[in-house]
Coordinates of C-alpha atoms in Angstrom, one line a residue:
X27 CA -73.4 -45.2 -67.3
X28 CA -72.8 -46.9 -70.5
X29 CA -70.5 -49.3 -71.3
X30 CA -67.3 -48.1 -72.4
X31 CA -66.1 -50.8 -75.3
X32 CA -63.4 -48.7 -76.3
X33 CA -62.1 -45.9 -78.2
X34 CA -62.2 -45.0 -81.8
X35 CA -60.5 -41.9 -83.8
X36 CA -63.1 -39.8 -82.7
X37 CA -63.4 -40.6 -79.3
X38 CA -65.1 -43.1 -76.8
X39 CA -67.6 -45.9 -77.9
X40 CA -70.3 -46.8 -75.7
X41 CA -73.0 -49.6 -76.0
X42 CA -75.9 -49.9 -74.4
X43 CA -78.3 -52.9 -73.5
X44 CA -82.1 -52.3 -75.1
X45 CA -85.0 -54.7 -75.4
X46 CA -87.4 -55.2 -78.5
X47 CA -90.4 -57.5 -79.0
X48 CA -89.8 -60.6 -80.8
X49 CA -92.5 -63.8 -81.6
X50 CA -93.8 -62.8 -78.7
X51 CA -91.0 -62.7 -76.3
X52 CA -89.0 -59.8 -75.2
X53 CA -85.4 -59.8 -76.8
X54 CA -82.2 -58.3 -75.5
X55 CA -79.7 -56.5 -77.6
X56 CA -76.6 -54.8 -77.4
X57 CA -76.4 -51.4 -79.6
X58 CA -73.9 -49.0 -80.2
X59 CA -74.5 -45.4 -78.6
X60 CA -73.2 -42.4 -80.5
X61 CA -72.3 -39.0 -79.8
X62 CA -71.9 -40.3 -76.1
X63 CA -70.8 -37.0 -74.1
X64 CA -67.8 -38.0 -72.1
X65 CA -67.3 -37.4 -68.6
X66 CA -65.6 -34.6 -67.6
X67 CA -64.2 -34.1 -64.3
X68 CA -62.1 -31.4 -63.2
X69 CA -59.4 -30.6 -60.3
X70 CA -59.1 -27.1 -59.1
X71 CA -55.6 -26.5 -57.3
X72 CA -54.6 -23.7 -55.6
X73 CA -51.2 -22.0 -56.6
X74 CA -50.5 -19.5 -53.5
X75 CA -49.7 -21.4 -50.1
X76 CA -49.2 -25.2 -49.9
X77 CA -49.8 -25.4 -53.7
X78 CA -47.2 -28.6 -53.4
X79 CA -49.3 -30.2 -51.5
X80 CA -52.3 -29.6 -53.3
X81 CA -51.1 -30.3 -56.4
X82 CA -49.9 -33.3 -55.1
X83 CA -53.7 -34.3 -54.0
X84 CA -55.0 -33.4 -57.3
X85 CA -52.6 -35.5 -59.4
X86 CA -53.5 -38.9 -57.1
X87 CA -57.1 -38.3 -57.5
X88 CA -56.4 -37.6 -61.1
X89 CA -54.5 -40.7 -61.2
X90 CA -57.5 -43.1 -59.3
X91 CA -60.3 -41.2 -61.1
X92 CA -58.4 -42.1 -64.8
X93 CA -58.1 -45.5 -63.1
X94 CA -62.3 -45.9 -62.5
X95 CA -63.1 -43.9 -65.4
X96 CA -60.9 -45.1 -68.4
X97 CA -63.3 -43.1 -70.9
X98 CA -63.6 -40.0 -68.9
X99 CA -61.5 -36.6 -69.6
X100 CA -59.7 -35.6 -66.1
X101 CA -58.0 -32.6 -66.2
X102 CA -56.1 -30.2 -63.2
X103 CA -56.2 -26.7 -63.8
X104 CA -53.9 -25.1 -61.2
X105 CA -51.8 -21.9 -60.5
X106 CA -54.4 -19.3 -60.1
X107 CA -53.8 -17.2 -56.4
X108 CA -56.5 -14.5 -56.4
X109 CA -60.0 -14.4 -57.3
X110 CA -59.8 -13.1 -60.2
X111 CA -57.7 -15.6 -61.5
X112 CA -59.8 -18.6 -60.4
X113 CA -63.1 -16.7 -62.0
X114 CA -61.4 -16.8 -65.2
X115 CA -60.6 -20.0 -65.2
X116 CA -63.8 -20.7 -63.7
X117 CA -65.6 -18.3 -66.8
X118 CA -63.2 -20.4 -69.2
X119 CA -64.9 -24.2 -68.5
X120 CA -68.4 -22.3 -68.6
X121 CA -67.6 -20.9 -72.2
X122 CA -66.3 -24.1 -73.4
X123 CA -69.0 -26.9 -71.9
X124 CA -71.8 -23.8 -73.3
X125 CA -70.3 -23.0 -76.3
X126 CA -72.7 -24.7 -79.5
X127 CA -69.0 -25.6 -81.1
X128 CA -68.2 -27.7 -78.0
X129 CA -71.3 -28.0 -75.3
X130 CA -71.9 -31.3 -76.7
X131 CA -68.9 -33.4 -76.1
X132 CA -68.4 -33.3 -72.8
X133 CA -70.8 -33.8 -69.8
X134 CA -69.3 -32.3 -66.8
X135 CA -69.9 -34.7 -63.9
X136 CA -66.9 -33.6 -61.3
X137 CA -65.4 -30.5 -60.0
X138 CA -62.9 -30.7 -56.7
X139 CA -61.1 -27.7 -55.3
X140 CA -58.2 -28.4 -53.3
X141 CA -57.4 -25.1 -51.6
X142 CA -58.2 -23.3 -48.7
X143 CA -61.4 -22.5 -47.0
X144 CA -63.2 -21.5 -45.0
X145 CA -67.3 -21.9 -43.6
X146 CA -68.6 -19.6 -46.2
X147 CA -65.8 -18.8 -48.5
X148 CA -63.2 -20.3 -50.4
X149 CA -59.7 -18.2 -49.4
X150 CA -56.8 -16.8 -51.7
X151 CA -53.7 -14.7 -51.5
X152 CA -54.1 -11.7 -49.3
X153 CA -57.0 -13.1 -47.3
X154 CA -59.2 -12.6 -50.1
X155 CA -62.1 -14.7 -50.5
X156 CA -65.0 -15.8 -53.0
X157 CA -68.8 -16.9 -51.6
X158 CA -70.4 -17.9 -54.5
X159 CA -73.1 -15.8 -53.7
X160 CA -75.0 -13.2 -56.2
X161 CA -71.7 -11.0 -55.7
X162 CA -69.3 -13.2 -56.6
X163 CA -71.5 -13.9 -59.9
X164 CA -70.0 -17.4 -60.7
X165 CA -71.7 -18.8 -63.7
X166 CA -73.8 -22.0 -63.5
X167 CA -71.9 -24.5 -64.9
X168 CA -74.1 -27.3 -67.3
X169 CA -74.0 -30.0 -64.5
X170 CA -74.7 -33.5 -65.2
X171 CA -78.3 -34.4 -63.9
X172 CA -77.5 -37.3 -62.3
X173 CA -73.9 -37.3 -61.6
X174 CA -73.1 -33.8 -61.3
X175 CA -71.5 -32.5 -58.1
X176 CA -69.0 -30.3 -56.8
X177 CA -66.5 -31.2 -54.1
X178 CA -64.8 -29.4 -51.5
X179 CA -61.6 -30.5 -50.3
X180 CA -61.0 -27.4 -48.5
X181 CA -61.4 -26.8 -44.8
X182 CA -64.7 -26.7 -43.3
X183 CA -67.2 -25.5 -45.9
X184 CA -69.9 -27.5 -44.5
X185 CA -69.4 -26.7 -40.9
X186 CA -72.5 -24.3 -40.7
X187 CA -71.8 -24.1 -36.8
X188 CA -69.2 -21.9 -37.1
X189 CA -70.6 -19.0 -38.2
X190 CA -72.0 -18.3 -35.2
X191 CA -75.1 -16.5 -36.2
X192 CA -78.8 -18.2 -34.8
X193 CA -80.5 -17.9 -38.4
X194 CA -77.5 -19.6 -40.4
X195 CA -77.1 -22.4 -37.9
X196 CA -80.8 -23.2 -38.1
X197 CA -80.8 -22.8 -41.5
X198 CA -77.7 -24.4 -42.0
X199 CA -76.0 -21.9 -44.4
X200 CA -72.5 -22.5 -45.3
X201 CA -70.2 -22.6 -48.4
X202 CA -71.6 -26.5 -49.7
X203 CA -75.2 -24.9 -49.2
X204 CA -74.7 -22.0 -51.2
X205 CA -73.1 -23.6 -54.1
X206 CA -75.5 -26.2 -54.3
X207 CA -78.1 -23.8 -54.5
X208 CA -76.6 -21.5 -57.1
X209 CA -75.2 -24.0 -59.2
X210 CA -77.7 -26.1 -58.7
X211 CA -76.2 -29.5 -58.3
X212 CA -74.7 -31.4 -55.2
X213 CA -71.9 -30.1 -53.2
X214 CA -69.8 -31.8 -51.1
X215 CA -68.1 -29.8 -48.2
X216 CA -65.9 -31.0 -45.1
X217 CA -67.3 -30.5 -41.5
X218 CA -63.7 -30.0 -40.2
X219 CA -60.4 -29.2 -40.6
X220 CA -58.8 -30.9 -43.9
X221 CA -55.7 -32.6 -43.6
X222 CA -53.1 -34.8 -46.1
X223 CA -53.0 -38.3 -45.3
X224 CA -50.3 -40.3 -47.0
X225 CA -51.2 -43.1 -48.8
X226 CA -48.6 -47.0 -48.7
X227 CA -48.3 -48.2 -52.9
X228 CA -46.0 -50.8 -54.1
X229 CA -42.7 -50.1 -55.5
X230 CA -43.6 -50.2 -59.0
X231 CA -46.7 -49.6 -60.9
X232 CA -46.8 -50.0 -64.5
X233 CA -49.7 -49.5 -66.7
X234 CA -51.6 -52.6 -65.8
X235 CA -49.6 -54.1 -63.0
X236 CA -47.6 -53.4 -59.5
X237 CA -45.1 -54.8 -58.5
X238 CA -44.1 -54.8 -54.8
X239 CA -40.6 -55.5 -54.5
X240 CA -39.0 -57.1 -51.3
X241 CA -36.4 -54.8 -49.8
X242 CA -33.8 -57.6 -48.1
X243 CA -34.0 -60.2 -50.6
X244 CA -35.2 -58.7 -54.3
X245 CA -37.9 -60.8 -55.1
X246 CA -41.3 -59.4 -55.8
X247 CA -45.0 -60.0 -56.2
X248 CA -47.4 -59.0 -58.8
X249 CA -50.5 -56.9 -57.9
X250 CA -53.4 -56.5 -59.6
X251 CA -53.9 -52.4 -60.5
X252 CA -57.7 -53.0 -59.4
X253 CA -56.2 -54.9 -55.7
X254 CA -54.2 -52.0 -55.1
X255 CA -56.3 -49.5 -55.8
X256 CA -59.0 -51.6 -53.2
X257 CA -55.9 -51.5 -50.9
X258 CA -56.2 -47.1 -51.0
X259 CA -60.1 -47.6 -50.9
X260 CA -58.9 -48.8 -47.4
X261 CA -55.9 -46.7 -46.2
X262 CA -57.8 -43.4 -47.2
X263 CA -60.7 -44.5 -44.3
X264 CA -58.1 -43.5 -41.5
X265 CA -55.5 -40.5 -41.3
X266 CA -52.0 -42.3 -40.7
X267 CA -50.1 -40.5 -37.7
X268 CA -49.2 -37.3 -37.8
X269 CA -45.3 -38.4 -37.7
X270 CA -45.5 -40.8 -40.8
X271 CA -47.3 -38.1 -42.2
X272 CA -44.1 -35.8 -42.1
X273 CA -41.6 -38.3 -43.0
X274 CA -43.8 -39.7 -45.9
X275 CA -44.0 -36.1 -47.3
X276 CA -40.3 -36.1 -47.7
X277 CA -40.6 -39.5 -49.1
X278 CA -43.4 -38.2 -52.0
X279 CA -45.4 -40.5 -51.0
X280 CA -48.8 -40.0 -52.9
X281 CA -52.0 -38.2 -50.3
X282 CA -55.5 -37.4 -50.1
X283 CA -57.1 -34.2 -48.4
X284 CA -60.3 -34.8 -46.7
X285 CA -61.8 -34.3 -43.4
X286 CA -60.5 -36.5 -40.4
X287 CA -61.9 -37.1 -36.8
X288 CA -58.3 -35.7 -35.2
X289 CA -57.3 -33.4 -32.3
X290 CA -53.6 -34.0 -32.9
X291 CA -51.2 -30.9 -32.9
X292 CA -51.8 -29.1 -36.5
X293 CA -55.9 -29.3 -35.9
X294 CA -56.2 -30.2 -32.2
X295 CA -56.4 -26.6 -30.6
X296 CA -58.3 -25.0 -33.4
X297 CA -61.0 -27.3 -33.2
X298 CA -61.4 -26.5 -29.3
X299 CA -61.0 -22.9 -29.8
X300 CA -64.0 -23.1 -32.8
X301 CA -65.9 -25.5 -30.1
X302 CA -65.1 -22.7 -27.3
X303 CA -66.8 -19.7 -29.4
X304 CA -69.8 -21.6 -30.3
X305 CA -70.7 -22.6 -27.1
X306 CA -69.8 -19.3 -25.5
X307 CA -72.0 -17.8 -28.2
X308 CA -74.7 -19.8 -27.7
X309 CA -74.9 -19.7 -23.7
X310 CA -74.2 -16.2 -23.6
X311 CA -77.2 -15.3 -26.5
X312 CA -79.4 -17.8 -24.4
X313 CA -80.3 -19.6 -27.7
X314 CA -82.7 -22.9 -28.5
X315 CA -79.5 -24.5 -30.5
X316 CA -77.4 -27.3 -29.1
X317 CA -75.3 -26.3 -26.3
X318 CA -72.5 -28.0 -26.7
X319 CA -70.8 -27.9 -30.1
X320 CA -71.9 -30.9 -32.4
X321 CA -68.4 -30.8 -34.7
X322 CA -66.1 -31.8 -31.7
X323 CA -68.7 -34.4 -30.3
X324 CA -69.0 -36.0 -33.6
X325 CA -64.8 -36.3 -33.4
X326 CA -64.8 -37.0 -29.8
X327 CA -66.7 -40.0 -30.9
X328 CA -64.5 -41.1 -33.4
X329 CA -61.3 -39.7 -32.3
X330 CA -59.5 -42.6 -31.2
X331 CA -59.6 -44.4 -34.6
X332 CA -58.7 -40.7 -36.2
X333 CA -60.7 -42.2 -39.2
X334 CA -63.0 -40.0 -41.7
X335 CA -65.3 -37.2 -40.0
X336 CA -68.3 -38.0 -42.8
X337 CA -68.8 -35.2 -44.8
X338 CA -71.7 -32.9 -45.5
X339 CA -73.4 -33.3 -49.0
X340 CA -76.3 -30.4 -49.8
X341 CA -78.2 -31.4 -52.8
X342 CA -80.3 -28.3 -54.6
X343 CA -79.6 -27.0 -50.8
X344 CA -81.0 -29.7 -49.1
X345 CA -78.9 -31.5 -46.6
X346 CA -78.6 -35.7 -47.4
X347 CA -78.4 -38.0 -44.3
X348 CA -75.3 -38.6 -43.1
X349 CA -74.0 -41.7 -40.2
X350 CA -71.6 -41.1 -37.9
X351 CA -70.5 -43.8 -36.4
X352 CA -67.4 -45.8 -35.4
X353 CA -65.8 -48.1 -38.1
X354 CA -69.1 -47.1 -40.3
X355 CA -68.3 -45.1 -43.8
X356 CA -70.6 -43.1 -45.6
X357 CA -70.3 -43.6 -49.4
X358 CA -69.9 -39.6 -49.9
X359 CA -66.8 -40.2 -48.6
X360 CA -65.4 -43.4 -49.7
X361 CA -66.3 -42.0 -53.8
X362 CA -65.3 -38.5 -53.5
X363 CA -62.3 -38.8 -51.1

């Protein structure tokens, strides 16, 4: 994008580098961009069950997004618990980024939903769900061409697998497909089952600098806001244990939801079960799909490190390549985390 050289009373001001002939001899110059859109990215956070805990994802994304985008807009719209609450809100960001009053100043380049989920469906109070197909009717927000995507922080809307039907596995329909497809942009979905991981910061960070203070002695060091925010680029790659996870939630410690390569207690036995009824349903249906279930070999493989299960990314429906390999990180994952 441009660069940002600050703001002004009427918002953002970008420049831009440009070349012009000059006795002969091409010329660089810097020029001043106006009526820049800005960046709009927004955080979807589910109010029924474990809305602390989303929430509490959405602010620290909030919070590193502000951090790497200084001249974007990032909001968090949160408390909805049924459908019809979230289309409204949903309708509401449509109207006002299509509106000729206000299309114009924003470009929308993010949406995340932290919430639950499911292969095919996003899931609300009651057991209630939305598909994002032509029945659900969700408009097509104005994406940004090149930076536009929606991400799923929700359980397993990429795992096509698991719906266990010959025609959607080979076709490799699931929630990420279809709302790339309708919307028309990229979507981002989870393979398995997401899961908080905590995240270590230093006792005190002000507005441009940390400060992490020695427990036994009182003396402290200064941290850069850009060497700590490396420092969670790193932590964020691997889920920390799922007993420092507990203890860390009681401590507020700040957390990301994402998909992790773990069979520990909260995920362990789901997984298996999932891994059970797809290869029952494929033996017993006789069917030219892989027999055993690709989801748990994929986090057999990188188990032990319990590090990031790469996710899924379907742009315009078509599925980007993905690696999955020990101590390797696709870049999916390490922006959109």
């Amino acid at each position: 994008m441009a660069n940002d050289k600050g703001k002004s009373e009427s918002g953002p001001v970008f420049t831009a580098q440009t070349t012009k002939p000059e006795g002969g001899n091409i010329a660089v110059q810097e020029v001043v961009l106006k009526n820049v859109p800005t960046p709009l990215f927004v955080l979807f956070s589910y109010g029924g069950g474990g809305a602390p805990d989303f929430l509490k994802a959405a602010e620290f994304k909030k919070e590193r997004l502000e951090f790497k985008y200084p001249d974007a807009e990032v909001r968090i719209i949160k408390g909805f618990e049924h459908p019809p609450q979230f289309k409204a809100e949903w309708t509401k960001l449509y109207n006002e980024l299509t509106n000729p009053e206000t299309a114009n100043k924003y470009a929308l380049w993010q949406v995340h939903y932290f919430g639950h989920g499911g292969e095919e469906y996003l899931t609300f109070r009651e057991d209630n769900k939305i598909y994002f197909d032509e029945n659900d009717n969700m408009e097509r927000l104005p994406w940004h061409p090149n930076e536009g995507i929606f991400v799923l922080h929700s359980c397993r809307g990429a795992a096509y697998e698991d719906t266990k039907n010959k025609e959607k596995i080979k076709n490799q329909i699931c929630l990420a497909k279809t709302i790339s497809e309708s919307q028309k942009t990229r979507c981002l979905g989870q393979v398995t089952y997401a899961s908080f991981t905590r995240v270590e910061l230093p006792s005190y960070c002000g507005s441009d600098i940390c400060y992490d203070v020695d427990q036994f002695d009182g003396s402290y060091t200064e941290i850069s806001k850009k060497e700590v925010y490396n420092s969670i680029n790193e932590q964020i790659k691997y889920k920390s244990n799922s007993l420092k996870n507990w203890v860390d939630n009681f401590r507020h410690k700040p957390s990301v939801l994402w998909g992790y390569a773990d069979l520990g207690i909260w995920s362990g036995h789901r997984i298996k079960d999932l891994k059970e009824k797809y290869e029952n349903f494929v033996k017993e249906n006789n069917l030219d799909l892989p027999r055993l279930y690709p989801i748990y070999e994929e986090i057999e493989k990188l188990g032990n490190n319990s590090q990031i299960l790469p996710c899924r990314v379907f742009n315009h429906g078509e599925l980007e390549d993905r690696i999955v390999e020990v101590d390797v990180f696709n870049q999916n994952d390490l922006e959109y985390c």
